[in-house]
Coordinates of C-alpha atoms in Angstrom, one line a residue:
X285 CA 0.0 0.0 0.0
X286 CA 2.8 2.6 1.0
X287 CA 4.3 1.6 -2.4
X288 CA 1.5 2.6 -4.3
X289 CA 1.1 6.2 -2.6
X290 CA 4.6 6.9 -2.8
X291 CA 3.9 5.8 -6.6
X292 CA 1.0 8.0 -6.9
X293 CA 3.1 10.9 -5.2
X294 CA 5.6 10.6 -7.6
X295 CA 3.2 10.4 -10.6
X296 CA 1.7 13.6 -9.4
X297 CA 4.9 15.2 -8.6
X298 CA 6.1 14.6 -12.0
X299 CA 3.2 16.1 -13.9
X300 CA 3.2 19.3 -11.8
X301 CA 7.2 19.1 -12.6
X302 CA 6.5 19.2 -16.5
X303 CA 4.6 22.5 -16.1
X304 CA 7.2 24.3 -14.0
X305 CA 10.6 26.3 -15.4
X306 CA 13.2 26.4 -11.9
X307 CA 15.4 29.9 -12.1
X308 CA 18.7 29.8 -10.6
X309 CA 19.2 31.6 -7.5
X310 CA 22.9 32.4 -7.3
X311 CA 22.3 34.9 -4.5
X312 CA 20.7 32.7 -2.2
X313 CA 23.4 29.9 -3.6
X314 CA 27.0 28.4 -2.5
X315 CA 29.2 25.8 -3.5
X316 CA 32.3 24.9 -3.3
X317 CA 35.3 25.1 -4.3
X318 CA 36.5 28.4 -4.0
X319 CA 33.8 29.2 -1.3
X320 CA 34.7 31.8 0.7
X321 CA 36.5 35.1 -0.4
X322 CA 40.0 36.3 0.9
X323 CA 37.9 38.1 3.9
X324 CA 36.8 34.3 4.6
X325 CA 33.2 35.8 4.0
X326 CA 30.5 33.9 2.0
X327 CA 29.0 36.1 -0.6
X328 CA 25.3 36.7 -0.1
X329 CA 25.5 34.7 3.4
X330 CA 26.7 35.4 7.0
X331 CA 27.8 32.8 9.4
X332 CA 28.6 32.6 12.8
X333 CA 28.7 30.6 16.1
X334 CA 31.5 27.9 15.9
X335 CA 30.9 27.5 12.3
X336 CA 34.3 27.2 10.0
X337 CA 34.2 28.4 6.6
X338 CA 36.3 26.6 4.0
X339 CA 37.2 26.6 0.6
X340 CA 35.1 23.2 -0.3
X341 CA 32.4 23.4 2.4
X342 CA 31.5 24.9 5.8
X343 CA 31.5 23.2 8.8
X344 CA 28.8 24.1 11.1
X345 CA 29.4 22.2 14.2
X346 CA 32.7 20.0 14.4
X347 CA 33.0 16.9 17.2
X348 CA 33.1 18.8 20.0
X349 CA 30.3 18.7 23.1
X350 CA 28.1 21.6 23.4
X351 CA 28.8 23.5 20.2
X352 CA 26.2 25.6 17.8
X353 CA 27.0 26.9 14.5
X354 CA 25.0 28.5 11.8
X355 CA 24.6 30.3 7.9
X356 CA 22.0 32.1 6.8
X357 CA 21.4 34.5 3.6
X358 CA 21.7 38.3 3.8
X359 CA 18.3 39.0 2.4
X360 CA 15.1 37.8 1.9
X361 CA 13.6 35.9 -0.9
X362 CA 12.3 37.8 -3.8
X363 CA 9.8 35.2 -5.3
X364 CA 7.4 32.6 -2.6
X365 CA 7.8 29.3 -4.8
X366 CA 11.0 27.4 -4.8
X367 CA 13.0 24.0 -4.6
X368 CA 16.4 24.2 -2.6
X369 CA 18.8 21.4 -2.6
X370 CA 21.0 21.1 0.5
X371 CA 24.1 18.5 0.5
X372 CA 25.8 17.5 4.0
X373 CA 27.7 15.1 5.7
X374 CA 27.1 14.4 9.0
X375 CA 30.6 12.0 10.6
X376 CA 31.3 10.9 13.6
X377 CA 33.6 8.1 15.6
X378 CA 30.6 7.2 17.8
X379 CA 27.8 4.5 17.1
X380 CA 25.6 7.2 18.0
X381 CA 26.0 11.2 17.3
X382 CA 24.3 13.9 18.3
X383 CA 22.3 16.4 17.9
X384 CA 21.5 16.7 14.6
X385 CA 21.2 19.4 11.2
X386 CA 18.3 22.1 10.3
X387 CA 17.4 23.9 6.9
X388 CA 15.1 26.9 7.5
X389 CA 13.0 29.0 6.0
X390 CA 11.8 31.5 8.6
X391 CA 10.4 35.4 8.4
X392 CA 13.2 36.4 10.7
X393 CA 17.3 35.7 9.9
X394 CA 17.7 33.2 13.1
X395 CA 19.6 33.5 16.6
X396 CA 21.6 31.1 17.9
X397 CA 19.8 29.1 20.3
X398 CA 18.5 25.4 21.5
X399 CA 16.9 24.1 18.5
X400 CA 19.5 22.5 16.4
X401 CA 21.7 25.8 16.9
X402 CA 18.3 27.7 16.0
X403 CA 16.4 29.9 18.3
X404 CA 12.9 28.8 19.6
X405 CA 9.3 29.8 18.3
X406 CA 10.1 30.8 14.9
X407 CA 7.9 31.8 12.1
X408 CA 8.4 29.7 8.9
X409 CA 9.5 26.2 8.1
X410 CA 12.2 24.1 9.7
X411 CA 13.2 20.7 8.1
X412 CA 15.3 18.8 10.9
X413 CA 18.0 15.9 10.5
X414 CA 17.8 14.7 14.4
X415 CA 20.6 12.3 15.0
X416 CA 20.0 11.3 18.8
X417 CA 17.0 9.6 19.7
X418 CA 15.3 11.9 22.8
X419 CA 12.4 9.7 23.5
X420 CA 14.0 6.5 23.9
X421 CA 12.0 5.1 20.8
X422 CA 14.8 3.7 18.6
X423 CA 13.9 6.2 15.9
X424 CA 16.3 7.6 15.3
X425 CA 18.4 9.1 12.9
X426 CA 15.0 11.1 11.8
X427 CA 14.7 13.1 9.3
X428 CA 11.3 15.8 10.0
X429 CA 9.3 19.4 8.8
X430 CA 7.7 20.8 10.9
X431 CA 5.6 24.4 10.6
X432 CA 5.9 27.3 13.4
X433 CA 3.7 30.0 13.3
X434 CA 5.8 31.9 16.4
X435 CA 4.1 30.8 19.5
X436 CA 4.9 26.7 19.4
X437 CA 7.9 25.7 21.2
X438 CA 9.9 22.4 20.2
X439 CA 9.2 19.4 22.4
X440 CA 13.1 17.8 22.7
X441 CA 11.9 15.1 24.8
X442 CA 9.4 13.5 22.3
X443 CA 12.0 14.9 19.4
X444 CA 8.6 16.6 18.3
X445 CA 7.0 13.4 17.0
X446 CA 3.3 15.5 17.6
X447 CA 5.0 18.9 16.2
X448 CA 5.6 17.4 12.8
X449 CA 4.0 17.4 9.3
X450 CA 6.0 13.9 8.3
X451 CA 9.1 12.3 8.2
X452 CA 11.0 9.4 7.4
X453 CA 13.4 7.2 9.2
X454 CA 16.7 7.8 7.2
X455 CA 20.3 6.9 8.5
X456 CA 22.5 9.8 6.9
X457 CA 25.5 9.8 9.6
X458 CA 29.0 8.1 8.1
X459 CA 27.6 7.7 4.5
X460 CA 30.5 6.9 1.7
X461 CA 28.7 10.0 -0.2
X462 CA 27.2 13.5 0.6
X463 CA 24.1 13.2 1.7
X464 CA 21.6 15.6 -0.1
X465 CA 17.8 16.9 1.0
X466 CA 15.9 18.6 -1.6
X467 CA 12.8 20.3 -0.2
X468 CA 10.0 22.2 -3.3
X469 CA 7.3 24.3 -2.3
X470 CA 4.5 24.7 -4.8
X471 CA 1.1 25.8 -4.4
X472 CA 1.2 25.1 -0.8
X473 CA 2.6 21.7 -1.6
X474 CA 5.6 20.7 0.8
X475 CA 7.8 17.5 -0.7
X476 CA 11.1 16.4 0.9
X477 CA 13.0 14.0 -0.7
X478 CA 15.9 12.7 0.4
X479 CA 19.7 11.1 -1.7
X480 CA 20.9 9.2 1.4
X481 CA 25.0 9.0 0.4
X482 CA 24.9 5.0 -0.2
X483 CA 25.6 5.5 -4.2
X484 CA 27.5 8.3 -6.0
X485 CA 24.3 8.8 -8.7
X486 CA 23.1 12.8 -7.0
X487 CA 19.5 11.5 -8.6
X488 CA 18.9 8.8 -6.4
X489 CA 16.2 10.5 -4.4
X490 CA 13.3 8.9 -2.7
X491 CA 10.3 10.5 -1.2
X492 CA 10.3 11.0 2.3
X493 CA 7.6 13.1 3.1
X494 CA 4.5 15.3 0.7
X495 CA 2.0 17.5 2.7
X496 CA -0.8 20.0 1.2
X497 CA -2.4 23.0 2.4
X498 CA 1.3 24.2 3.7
X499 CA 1.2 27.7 4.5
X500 CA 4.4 29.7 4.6
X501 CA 6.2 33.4 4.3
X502 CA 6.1 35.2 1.2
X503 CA 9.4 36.2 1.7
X504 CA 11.7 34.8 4.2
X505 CA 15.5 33.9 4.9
X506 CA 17.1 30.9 3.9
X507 CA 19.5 29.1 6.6
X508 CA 21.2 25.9 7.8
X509 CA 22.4 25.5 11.3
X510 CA 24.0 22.6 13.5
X511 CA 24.4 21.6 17.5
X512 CA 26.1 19.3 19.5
X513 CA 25.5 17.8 22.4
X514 CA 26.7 15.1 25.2
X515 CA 27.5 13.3 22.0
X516 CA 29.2 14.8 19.3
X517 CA 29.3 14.6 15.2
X518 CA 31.3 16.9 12.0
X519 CA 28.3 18.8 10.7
X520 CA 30.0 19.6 7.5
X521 CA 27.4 21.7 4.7
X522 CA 29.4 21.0 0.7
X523 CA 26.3 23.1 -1.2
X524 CA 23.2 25.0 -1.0
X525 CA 21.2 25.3 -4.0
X526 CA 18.2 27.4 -4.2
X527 CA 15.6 27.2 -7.8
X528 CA 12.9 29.7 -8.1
X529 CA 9.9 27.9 -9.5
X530 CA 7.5 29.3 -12.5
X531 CA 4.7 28.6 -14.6
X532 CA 5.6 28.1 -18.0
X533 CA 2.0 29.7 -18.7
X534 CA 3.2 32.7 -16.3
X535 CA 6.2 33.0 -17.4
X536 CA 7.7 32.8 -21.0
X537 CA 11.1 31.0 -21.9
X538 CA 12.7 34.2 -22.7
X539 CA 10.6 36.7 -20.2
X540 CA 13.3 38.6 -18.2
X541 CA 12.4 40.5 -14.9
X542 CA 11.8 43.9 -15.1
X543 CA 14.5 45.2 -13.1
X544 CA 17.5 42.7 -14.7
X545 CA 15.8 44.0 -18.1
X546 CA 16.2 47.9 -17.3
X547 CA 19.8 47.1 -15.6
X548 CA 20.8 45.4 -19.1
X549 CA 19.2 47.7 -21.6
X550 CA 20.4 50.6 -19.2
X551 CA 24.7 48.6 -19.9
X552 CA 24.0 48.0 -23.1
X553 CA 23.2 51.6 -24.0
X554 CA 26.3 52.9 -22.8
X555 CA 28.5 50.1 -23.9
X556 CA 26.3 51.5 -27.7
X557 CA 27.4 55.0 -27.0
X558 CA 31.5 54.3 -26.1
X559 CA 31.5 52.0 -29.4
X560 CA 29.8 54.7 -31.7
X561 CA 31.9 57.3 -30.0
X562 CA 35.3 55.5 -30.8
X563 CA 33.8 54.6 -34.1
X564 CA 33.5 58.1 -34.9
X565 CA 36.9 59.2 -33.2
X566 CA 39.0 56.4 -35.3
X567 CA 36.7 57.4 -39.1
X568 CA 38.2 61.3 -38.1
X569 CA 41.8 59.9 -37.6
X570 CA 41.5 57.9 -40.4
X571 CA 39.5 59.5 -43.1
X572 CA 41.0 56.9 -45.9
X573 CA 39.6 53.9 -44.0
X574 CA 36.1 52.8 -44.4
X575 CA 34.5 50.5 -41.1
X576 CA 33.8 47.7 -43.8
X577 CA 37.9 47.4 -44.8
X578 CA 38.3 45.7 -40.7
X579 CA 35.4 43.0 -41.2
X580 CA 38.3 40.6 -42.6
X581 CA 40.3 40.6 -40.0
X582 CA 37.8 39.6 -37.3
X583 CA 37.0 35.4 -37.2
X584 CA 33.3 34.0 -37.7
X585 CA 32.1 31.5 -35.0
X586 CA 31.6 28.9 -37.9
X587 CA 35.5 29.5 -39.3
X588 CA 36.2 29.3 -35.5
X589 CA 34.8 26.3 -34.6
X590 CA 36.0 24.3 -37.8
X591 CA 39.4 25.8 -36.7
X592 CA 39.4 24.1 -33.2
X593 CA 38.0 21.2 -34.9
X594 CA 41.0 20.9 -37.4
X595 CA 43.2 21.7 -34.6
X596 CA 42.5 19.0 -32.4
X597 CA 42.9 16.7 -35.7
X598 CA 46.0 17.5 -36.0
X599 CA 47.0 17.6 -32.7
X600 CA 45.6 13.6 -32.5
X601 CA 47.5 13.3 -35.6
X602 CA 50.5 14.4 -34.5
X603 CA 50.2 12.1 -31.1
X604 CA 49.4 8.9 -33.1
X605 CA 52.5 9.7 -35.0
X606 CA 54.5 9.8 -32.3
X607 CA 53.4 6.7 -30.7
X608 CA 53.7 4.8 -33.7
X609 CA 57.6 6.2 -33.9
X610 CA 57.5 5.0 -30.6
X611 CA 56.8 1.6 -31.2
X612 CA 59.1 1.2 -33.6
X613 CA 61.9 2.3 -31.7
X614 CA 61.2 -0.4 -29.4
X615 CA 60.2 -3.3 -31.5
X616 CA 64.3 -2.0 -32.8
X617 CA 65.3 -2.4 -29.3
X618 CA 63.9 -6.4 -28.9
X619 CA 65.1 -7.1 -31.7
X620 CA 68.4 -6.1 -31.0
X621 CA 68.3 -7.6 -27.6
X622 CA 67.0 -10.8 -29.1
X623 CA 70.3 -10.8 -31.8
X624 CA 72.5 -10.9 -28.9
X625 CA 71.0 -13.4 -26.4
X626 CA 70.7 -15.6 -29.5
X627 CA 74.6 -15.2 -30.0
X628 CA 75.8 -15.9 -26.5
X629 CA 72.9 -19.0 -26.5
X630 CA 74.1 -20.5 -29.6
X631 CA 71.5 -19.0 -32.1
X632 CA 68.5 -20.8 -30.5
X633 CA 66.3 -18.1 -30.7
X634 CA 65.1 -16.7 -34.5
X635 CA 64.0 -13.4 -35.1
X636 CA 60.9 -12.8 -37.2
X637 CA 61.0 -11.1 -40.6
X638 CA 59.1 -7.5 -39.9
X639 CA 60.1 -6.8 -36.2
X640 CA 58.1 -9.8 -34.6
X641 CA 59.9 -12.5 -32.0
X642 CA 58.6 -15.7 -33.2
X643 CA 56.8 -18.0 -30.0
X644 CA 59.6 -19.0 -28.2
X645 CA 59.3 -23.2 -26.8
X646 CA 62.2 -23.1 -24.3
X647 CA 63.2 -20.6 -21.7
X648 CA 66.3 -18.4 -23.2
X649 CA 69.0 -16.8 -20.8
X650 CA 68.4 -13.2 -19.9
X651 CA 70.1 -10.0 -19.6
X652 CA 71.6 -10.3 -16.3
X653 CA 72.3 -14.3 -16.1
X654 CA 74.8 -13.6 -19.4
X655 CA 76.9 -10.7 -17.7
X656 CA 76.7 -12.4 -14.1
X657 CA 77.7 -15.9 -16.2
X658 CA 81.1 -13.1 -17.7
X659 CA 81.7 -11.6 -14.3
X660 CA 82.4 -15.5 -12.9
X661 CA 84.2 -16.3 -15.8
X662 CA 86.6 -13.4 -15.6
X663 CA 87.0 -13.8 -11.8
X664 CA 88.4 -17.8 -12.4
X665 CA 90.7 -16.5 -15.5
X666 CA 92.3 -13.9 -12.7
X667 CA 92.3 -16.6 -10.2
X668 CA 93.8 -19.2 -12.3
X669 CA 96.4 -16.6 -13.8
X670 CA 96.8 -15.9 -9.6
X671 CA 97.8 -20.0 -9.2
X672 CA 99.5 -20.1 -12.1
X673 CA 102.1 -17.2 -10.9
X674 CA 102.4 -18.6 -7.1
X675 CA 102.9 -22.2 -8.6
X676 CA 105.7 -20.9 -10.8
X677 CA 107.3 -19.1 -8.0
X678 CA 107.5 -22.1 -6.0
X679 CA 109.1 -23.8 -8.9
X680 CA 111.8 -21.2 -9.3
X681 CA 112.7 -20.9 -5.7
X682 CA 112.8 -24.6 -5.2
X683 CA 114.7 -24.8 -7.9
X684 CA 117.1 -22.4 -6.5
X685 CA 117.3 -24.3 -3.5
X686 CA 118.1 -27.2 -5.1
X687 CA 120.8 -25.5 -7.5
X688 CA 122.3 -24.4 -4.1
X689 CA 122.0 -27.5 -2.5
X690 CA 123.9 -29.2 -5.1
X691 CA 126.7 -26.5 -5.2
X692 CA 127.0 -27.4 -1.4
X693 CA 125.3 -24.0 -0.5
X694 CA 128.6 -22.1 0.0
X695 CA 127.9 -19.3 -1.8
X696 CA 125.2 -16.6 -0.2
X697 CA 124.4 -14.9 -2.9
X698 CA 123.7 -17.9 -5.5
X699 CA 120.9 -19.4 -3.7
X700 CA 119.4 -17.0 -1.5
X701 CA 119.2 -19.4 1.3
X702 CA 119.2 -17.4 5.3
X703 CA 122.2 -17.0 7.1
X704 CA 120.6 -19.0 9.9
X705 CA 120.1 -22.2 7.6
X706 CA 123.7 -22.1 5.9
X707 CA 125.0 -22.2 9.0
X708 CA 122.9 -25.0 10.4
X709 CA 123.9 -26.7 7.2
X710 CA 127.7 -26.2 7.6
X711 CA 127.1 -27.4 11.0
X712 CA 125.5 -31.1 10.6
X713 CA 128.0 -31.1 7.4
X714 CA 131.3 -30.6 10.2
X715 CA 129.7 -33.0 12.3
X716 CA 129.6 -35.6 9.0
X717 CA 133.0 -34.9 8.8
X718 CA 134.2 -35.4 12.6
X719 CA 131.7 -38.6 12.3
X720 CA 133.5 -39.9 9.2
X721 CA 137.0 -38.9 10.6
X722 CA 136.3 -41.0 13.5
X723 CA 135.1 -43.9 11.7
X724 CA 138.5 -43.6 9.3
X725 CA 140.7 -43.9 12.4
X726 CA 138.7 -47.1 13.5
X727 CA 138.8 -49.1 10.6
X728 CA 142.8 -47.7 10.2
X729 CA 143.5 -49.3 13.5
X730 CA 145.5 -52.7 13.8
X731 CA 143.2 -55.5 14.4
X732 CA 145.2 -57.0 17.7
X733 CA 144.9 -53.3 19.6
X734 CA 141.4 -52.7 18.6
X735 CA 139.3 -53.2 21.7
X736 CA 135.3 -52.8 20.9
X737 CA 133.5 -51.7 23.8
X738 CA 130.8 -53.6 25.4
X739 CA 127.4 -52.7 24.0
X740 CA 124.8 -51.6 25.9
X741 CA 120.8 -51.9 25.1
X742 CA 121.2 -47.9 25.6
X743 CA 123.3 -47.0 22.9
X744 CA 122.3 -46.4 19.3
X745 CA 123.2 -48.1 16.8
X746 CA 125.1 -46.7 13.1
X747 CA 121.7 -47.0 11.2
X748 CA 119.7 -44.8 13.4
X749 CA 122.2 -42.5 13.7
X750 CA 122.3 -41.7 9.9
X751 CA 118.3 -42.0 9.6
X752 CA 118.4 -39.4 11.9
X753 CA 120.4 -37.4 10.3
X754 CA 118.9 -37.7 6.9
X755 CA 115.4 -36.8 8.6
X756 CA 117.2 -33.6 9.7
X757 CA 117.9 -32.8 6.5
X758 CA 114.9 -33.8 4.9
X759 CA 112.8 -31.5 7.5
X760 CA 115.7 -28.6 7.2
X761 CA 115.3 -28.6 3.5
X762 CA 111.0 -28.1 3.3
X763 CA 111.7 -26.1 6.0
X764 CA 113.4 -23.5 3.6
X765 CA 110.8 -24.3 0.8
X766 CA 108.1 -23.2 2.9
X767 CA 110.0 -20.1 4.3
X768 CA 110.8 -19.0 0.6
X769 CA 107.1 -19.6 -0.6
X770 CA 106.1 -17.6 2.3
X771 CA 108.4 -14.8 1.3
X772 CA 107.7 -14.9 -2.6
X773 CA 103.6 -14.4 -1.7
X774 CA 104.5 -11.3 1.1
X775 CA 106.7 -9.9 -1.8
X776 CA 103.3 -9.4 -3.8
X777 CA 101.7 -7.1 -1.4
X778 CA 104.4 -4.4 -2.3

């Protein structure tokens, strides 16, 4: 049933909407951006209270307890028939906010006081967004109208529920879009409907509320205030757009009112009198010219639009041609970088006649694996060429040991052996000597005076004596190979 009304409503609204012709009404207007002038001051509008004026919107109230903010237009309304479109957002960090948002249309420019930032017992129309719930009905957010001929006051503990014409039940607190109320009066026919932020479409309106037989000022202010309370929200107003509404019948497409007519004509006819005057001055400075000789050089709106129009060919033109050089400059680039990787890969991978890489069934080596595969390679040669010198350093000083060695090592400066080891050397080499020496006079001896001592299990015998003596040789000898490897690597530091 509450389908079908809302249907008829609209049906109705509709064909009443077909007959009217909305005005613009940029003084009783704003939007942002760019909304408020270097003297942060709203033209046509004054606010005030704890109201902040911004260059995208104005915030009313913000999220502190207890505040009141408010904007209303510096004059009264010229025409008693009109559709005004008001787009908020009302945020706050709290499951519940408080206290709500008002549009008015009163007789009197409001004062600050306890309805919604409003003052009491006003004469005209207020249409409220009340965000805390009063009566402890769990209806809120509301969103209401209600009329005031001066002498009702607003009932906050029953949030006016038998003050109003109608209202709706609408959530518009922490929507992902504006939220946007557009209220039309029309022969005494009050409609509210109402965008509530879920979708970024601005003509998603449903009806919230249509009563007849509304009576309200001729002329009055325009005005949109905000409160606080315990609780507290952002009451942030983006735009306030105001539509005159007229009769086609009434009114004619092209009618003008009479006092923007006489301000025009009054322009025009001076604007007329300069241009004849300097039309006159320039014929007696130039009495060869004629007026018709400067026609040429002016441009005709038809040449001018085909102009912009070629223009912007050309420009499109020039763009494509640039993208399509582009291109080609890259499809060189791949195939270049496909040439070489084919190289260093053996030629596995083909390149296409006319700039395309052929499907390739195997994954190639890229960019970065190839040098990082030249780096290693170049770090064994140096390594290897590293071995290679220490290995034939080794060579050459053994073999300089050994040349010594067999020259008995009496020369210093032939084999470059330490002092410390030649004379170790010419040590065990005198005690070879006094051994052998020794061993001559024994065998020299006659064989009836030679008397061989007793041997005892602690002596050693000949054998051992000489292994011992060739392992201290053996051991002397690596000793100075290693001692002469160490010395050719330090010699490489300097």
């Amino acid at each position: 049933m509450l389908s079908v009304l809302a249907l008829l409503f609209s049906v109705v609204f509709l064909t009443n909407g077909a007959q009217l012709k909305p005005r613009f009404e940029y003084k009783y207007s704003f939007k942002g951006p760019h909304l408020v002038q270097s003297n942060k001051s709203i033209p046509f509008w004054d606010y005030g209270g704890d109201a902040i004026a911004g260059d995208d919107n104005i915030r009313l109230a913000p999220s502190i307890r207890s505040k009141r903010g408010w904007v209303w237009t510096n004059q009264k309304t010229n025409f008693n028939q009109w559709s005004i479109e008001c787009v908020f957002k009302v945020t706050g960090r709290g499951r519940v906010g408080a206290d709500g948002l008002a549009i008015w249309f009163t007789e009197d420019k409001g004062q600050e006081g306890p309805v919604f930032g409003n003052q009491d017992m006003w004469r005209g129309l207020g249409v409220f967004m009340d965000s805390f719930d009063n009566d402890g009905q769990h209806n809120n957010p509301y969103i209401m109208a209600m009329v005031n001929d001066g002498t009702q006051q607003y009932d906050h503990q029953s949030d006016g529920s038998q003050q109003q014409l109608g209202g709706c039940l609408r959530d518009f607190r922490n929507k992902p879009y504006p939220v946007r109320v557009k209220v039309e009066y029309y022969s005494k026919i009050l409609t509210v409907f109402v965008n509530n932020g879920l979708t970024n479409n601005k003509d998603d309106f449903e009806l919230c509320l249509r009563q007849e037989n509304v009576n309200l000022p001729e002329s009055a202010y325009f005005g949109v205030t905000a409160a606080t309370g315990g609780l507290a929200d952002d009451h942030d107003v983006l735009a306030f757009l105001t539509h005159s509404l007229h009769n086609k019948e009434d009114q004619p497409a092209n009618q003008v009112p009479e006092q923007d007519r006489q301000k025009y004509e009054k322009e025009f006819d001076e604007y007329y009198k300069e241009l004849e005057t300097a039309r006159e001055s320039f014929q007696k400075q130039h009495p060869g010219k004629q007026p018709g000789e400067f026609d040429s050089m002016f441009e005709a709106q038809e040449d001018r639009e085909l102009r912009m129009i070629f223009d912007g060919q050309n420009e499109m033109h020039n763009t494509l041609k640039e993208l399509n050089r582009k291109l080609d400059e890259l499809m060189g680039r791949q195939e270049m970088v496909l040439s070489r990787v084919s190289q260093l890969t053996g030629g596995n991978v083909q390149v296409a006649q006319g700039g395309a890489a052929p499907p390739l069934t195997m994954d190639t080596i890229k960019r970065h694996e190839v040098d990082q595969v030249m780096n290693n390679q170049m770090q064994i040669m140096n390594d290897a060429r590293d071995i290679k010198q220490v290995v034939y350093d080794v060579q050459q000083r053994a073999g300089q040991i050994q040349g010594s060695m067999s020259t008995g090592g009496g020369a210093q400066g032939g084999g470059g052996i330490p002092q410390d080891i030649q004379s170790i050397i010419y040590k065990l080499q005198e005690n070879m000597n006094f051994v052998r020496s020794d061993l001559a006079n024994v065998v020299n001896r006659p064989q009836g005076q030679m008397n061989c001592p007793e041997v005892q299990s602690s002596c050693v015998s000949p054998m051992l004596f000489f292994l011992a003596i060739g392992l201290q040789l053996f051991f002397i000898v690596g000793y100075m190979v290693y001692r002469s490897n160490k010395e050719a690597q330090a010699k490489k530091f300097y």
